[in-house]
Coordinates of C-alpha atoms and ligand atoms in Angstrom, one line a residue:
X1 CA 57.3 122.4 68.5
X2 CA 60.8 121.7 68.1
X3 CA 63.0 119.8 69.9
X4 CA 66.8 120.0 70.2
X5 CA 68.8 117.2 71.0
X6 CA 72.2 118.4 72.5
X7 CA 74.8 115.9 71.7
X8 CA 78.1 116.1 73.5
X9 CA 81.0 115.5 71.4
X10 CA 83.0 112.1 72.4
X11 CA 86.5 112.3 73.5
X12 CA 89.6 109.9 72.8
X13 CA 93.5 109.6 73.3
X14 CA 96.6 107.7 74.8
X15 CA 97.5 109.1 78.3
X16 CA 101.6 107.9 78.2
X17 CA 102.7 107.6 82.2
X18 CA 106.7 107.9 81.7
X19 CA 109.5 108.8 84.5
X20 CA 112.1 106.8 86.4
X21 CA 112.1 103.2 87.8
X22 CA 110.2 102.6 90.6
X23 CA 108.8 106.1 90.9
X24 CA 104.8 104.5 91.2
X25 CA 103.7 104.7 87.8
X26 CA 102.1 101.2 87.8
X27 CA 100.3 101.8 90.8
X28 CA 99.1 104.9 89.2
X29 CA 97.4 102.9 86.5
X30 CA 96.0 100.7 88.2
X31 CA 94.6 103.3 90.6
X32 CA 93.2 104.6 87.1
X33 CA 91.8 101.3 86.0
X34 CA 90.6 100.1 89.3
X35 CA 92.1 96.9 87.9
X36 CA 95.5 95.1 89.0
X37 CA 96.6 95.5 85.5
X38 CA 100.5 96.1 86.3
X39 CA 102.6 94.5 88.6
X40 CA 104.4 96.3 91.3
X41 CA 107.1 95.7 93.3
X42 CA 109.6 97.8 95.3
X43 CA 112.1 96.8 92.8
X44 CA 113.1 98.8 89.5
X45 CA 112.3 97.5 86.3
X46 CA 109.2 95.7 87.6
X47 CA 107.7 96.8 84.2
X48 CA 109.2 95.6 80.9
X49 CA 106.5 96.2 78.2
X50 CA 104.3 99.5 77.8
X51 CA 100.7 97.9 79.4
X52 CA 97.5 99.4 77.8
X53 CA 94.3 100.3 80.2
X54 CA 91.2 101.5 79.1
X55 CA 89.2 103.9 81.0
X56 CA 85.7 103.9 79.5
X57 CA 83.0 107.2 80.0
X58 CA 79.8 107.5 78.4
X59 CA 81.5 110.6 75.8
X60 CA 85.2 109.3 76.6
X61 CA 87.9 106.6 76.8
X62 CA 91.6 107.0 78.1
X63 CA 93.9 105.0 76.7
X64 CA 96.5 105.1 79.5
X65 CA 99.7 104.0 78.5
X66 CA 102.4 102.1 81.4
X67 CA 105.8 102.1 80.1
X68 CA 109.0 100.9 81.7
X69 CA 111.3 103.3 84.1
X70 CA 113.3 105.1 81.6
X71 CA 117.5 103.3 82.1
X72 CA 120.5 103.6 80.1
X73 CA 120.5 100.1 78.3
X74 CA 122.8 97.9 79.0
X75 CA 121.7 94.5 77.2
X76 CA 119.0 94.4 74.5
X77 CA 116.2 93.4 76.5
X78 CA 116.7 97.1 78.1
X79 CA 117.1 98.1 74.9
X80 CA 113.4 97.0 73.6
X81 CA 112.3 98.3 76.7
X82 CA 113.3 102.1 76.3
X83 CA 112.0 101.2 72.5
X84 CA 108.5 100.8 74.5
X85 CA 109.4 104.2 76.3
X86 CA 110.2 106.3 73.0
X87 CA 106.9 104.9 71.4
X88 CA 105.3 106.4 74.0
X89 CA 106.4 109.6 73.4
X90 CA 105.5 109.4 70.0
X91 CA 101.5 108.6 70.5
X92 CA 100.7 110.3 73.2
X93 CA 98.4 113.0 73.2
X94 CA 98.6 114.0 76.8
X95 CA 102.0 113.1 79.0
X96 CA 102.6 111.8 82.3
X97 CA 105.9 112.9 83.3
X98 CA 105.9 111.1 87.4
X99 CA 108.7 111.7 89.9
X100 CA 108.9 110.6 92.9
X101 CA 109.2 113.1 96.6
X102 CA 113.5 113.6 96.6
X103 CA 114.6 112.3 92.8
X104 CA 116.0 115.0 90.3
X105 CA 115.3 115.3 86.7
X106 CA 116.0 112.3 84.3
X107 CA 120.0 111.4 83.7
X108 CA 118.6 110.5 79.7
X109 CA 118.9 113.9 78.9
X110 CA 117.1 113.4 75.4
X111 CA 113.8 112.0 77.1
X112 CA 113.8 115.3 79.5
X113 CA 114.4 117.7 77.0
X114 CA 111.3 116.0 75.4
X115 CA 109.1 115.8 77.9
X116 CA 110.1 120.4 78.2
X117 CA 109.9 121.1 74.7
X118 CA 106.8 118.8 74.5
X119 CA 104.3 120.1 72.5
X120 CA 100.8 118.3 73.7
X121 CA 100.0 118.9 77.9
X122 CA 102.6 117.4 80.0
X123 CA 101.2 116.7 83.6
X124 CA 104.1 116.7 86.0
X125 CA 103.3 114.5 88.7
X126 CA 105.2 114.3 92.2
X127 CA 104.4 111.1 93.7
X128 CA 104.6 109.3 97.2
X129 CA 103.7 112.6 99.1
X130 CA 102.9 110.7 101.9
X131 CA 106.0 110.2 103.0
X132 CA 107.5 113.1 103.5
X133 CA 106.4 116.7 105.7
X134 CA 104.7 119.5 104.2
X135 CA 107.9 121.9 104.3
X136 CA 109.7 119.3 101.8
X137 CA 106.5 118.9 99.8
X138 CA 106.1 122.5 99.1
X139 CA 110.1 122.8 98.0
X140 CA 109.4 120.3 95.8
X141 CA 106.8 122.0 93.6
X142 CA 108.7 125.1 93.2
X143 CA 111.5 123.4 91.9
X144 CA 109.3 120.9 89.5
X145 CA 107.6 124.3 88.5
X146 CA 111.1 126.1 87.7
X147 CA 112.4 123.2 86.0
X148 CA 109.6 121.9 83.5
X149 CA 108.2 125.4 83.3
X150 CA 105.3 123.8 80.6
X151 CA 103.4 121.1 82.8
X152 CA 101.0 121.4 85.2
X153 CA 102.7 120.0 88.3
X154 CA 100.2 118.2 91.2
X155 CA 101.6 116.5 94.3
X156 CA 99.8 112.9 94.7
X157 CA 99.7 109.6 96.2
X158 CA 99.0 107.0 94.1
X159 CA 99.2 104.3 96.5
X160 CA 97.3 106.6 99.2
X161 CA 94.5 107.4 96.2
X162 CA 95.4 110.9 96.9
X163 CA 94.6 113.5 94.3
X164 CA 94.3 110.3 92.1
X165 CA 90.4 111.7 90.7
X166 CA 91.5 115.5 90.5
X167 CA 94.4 114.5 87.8
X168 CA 91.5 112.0 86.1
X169 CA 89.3 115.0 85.7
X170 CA 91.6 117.1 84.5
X171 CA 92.4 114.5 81.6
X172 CA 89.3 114.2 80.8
X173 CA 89.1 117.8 80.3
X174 CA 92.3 117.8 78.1
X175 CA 91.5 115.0 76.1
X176 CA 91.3 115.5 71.9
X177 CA 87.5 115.0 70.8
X178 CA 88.0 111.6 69.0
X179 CA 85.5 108.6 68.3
X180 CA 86.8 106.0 70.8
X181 CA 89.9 103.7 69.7
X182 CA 89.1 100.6 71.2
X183 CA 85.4 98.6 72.0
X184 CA 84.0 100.0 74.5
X185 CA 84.2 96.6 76.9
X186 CA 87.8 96.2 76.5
X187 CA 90.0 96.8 79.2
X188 CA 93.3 96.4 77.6
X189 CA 95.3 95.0 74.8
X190 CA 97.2 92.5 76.1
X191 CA 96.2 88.5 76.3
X192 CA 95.4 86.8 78.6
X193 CA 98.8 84.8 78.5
X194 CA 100.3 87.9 79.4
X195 CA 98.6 88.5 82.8
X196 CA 99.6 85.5 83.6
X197 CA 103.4 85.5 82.6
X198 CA 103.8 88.9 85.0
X199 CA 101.8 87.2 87.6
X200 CA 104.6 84.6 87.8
X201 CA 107.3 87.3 87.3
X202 CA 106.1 89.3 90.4
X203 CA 106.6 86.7 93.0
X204 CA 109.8 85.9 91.4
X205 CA 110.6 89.4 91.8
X206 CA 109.6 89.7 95.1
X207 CA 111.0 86.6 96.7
X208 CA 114.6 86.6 94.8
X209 CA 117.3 88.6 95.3
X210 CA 120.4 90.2 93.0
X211 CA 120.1 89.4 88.9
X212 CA 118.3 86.6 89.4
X213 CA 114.6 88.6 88.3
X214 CA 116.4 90.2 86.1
X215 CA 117.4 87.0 84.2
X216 CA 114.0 85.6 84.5
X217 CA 111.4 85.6 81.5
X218 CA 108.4 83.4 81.8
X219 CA 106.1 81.9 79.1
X220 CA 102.6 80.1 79.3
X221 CA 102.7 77.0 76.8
X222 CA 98.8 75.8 77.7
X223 CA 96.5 77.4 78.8
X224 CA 93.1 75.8 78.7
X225 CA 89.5 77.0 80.4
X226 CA 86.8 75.0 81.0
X227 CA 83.6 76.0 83.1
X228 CA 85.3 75.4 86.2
X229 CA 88.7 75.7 86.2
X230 CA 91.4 77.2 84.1
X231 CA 94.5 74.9 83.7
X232 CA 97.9 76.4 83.0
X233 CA 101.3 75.5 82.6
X234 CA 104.3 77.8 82.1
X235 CA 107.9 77.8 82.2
X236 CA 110.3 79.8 84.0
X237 CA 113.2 80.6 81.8
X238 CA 116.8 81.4 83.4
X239 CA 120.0 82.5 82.0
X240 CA 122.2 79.9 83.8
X241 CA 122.2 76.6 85.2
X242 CA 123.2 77.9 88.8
X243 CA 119.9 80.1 88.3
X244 CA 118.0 77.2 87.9
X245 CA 118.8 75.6 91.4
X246 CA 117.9 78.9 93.0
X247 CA 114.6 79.0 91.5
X248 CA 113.5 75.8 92.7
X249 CA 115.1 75.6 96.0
X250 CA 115.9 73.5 98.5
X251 CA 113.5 70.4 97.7
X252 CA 111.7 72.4 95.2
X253 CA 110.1 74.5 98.3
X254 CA 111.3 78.5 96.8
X255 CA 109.5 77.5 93.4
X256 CA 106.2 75.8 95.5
X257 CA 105.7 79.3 97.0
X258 CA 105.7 81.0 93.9
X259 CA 103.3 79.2 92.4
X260 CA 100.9 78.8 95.5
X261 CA 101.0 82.9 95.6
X262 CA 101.0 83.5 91.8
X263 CA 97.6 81.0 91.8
X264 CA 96.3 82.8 94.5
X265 CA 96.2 86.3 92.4
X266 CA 95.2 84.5 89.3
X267 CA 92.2 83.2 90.8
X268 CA 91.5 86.7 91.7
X269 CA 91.9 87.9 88.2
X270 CA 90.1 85.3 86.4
X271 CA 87.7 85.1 89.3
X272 CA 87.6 81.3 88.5
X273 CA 89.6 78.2 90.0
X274 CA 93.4 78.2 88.7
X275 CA 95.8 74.6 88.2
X276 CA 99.3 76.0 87.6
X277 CA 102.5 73.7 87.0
X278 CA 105.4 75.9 86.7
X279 CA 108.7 74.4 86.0
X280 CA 112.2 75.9 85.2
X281 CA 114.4 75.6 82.0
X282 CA 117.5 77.3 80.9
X283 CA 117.6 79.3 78.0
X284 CA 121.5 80.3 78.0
X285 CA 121.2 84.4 76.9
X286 CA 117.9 85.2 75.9
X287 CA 118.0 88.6 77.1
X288 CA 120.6 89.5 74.2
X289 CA 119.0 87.6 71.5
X290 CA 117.1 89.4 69.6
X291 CA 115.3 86.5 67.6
X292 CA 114.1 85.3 71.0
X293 CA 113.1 88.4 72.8
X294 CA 110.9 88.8 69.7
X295 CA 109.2 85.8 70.4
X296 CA 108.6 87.1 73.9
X297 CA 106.8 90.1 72.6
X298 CA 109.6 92.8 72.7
X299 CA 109.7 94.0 69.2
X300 CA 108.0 97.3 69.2
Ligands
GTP401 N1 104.8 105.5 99.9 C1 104.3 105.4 98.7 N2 104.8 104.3 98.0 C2 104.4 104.2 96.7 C3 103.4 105.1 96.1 N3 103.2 104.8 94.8 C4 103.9 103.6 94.6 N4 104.6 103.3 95.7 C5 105.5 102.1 95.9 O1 106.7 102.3 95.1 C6 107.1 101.0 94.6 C7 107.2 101.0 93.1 O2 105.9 101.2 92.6 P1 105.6 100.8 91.0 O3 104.2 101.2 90.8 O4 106.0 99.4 90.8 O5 106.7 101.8 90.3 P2 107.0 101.9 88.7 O6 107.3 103.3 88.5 O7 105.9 101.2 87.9 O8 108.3 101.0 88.7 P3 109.0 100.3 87.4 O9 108.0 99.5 86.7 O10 110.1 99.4 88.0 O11 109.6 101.4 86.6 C8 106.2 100.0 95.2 O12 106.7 99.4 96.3 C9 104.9 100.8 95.5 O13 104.1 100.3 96.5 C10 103.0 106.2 96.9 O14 102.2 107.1 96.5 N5 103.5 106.3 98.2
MG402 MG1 106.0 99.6 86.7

């Protein structure tokens, strides 16, 4: 007798999440990768560097793609980070296009008239349906629909997990048949410095106010793990001296806080007991230097 063995063909390719600042696309990821890969935070341009997570199946992987919210440069940090946003375009095989309830199309006409005359599957998704009634809601996907006539348009909440698994099925049902990109353990490209720099940078962007996050770049100098503990130390860089002061705070308490929370979601992530010294130098300009932001990792 003979036997058939039916083998299902695997399936591979980079899922790019693009759309305007603060719109939820880093909580969309991370809904996708069950992991706190991103950081989020109510403010815009929480994300500076396009963040890799892989989603692994049996017969697939996703390569989901987070990118920054897609500005009009104004210094050449922005400008390396709408560098991350066009590369995105360029690999992807299926598109995220995500708007948020109430926001009209992009104002960088070029990326929209991309993401219309885009030849792989464009998924239109309106986020943060939760707030907002069911008469608005319904508006909104006729006039998504009318306007990017070639995606597939869902209302979702990411943060809510609402219609979260539908779009993941329907990826998987798009994606290219491939043999996977990556091992099949690995959850994302990025170090583990990395994780760690962004950490830091979320409390920073949550507890200060103005330009101040927006001047801020961090960078781990040690990092060392034994069985029991992983020691770190990284420094806060700032633009000015003035910065500096209001970083560490009256008797160095502002800066204390951000490392006590930043430790506390590290030790989550590593799941292993975190030391972190933190202090604060000034780096006059680095966000215009290009040599520098190199060094930081933006040079794609
Ligand atoms: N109500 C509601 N809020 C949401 C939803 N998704 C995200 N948010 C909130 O929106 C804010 C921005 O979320 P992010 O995921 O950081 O947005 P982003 O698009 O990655 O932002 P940038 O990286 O700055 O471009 C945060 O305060 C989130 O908690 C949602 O479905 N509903
Ligand atoms: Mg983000």
């Amino acid at each position: 007798m003979q036997t058939y063995i039916l083998k299902m063909k695997h399936k591979a390719g980079y899922v790019n999440i693009i759309g305007n600042p603060n719109v939820g696309k880093s909580t969309l990821m991370n809904a996708f990768v069950g992991e706190r890969l991103s950081i989020i935070t109510s403010k815009a341009q929480t994300t500076r560097h396009r963040i890799l997570g892989i989603v692994n199946g049996e017969d697939f992987q996703i390569l989901f793609s987070d990118t920054p919210g897609i500005i009009k440069p104004a210094y050449e940090l922005q400008e390396s980070m709408m560098g991350f946003v066009k590369s995105a375009f360029e690999d992807a095989d299926i598109l995220i296009y995500m708007v948020e309830i109430g926001e009209k199309e992009l104002k960088d006409e070029k990326f929209f008239n991309k993401i219309k005359h885009s030849k792989i599957p464009v998924l239109l998704l309106i986020n943060k349906i939760d707030k907002s009634s069911q008469e608005e809601v319904e508006e909104k996907l006729l006039y998504w629909k009318e306007k990017v006539p070639n995606a597939e348009v869902t209302l979702i909440s990411a943060l809510e997990n609402f219609n979260v698994q539908g779009v993941f099925n329907r990826i998987v049902e798009l994606l290219p048949e491939s043999p996977p990109f990556y091992p099949k353990d690995q959850l994302t490209d990025k170090p583990e410095r990395f994780f760690i720099n962004e950490a830091i940078r979320e409390k920073i962007l949550m507890h200060y106010k103005k330009e101040i996050p927006y001047s801020v770049e961090i960078e781990t100098e040690e990092f060392f793990e034994s069985e029991k503990i992983i020691k770190i130390r990284s420094v806060i860089m700032v633009e000015r001296e003035t910065q500096k002061g209001i970083i560490i705070g009256h008797k160095g308490a502002a800066l204390k806080r951000v490392g006590i929370e930043a430790r506390k979601d590290l030790e989550k992530f590593f799941d292993k007991k975190i030391h972190l010294e933190l202090y604060v130098k000034v780096n006059k300009n680095w966000r215009s230097d290009k040599r520098q932001l190199r060094r930081f990792g933006y040079n794609d």
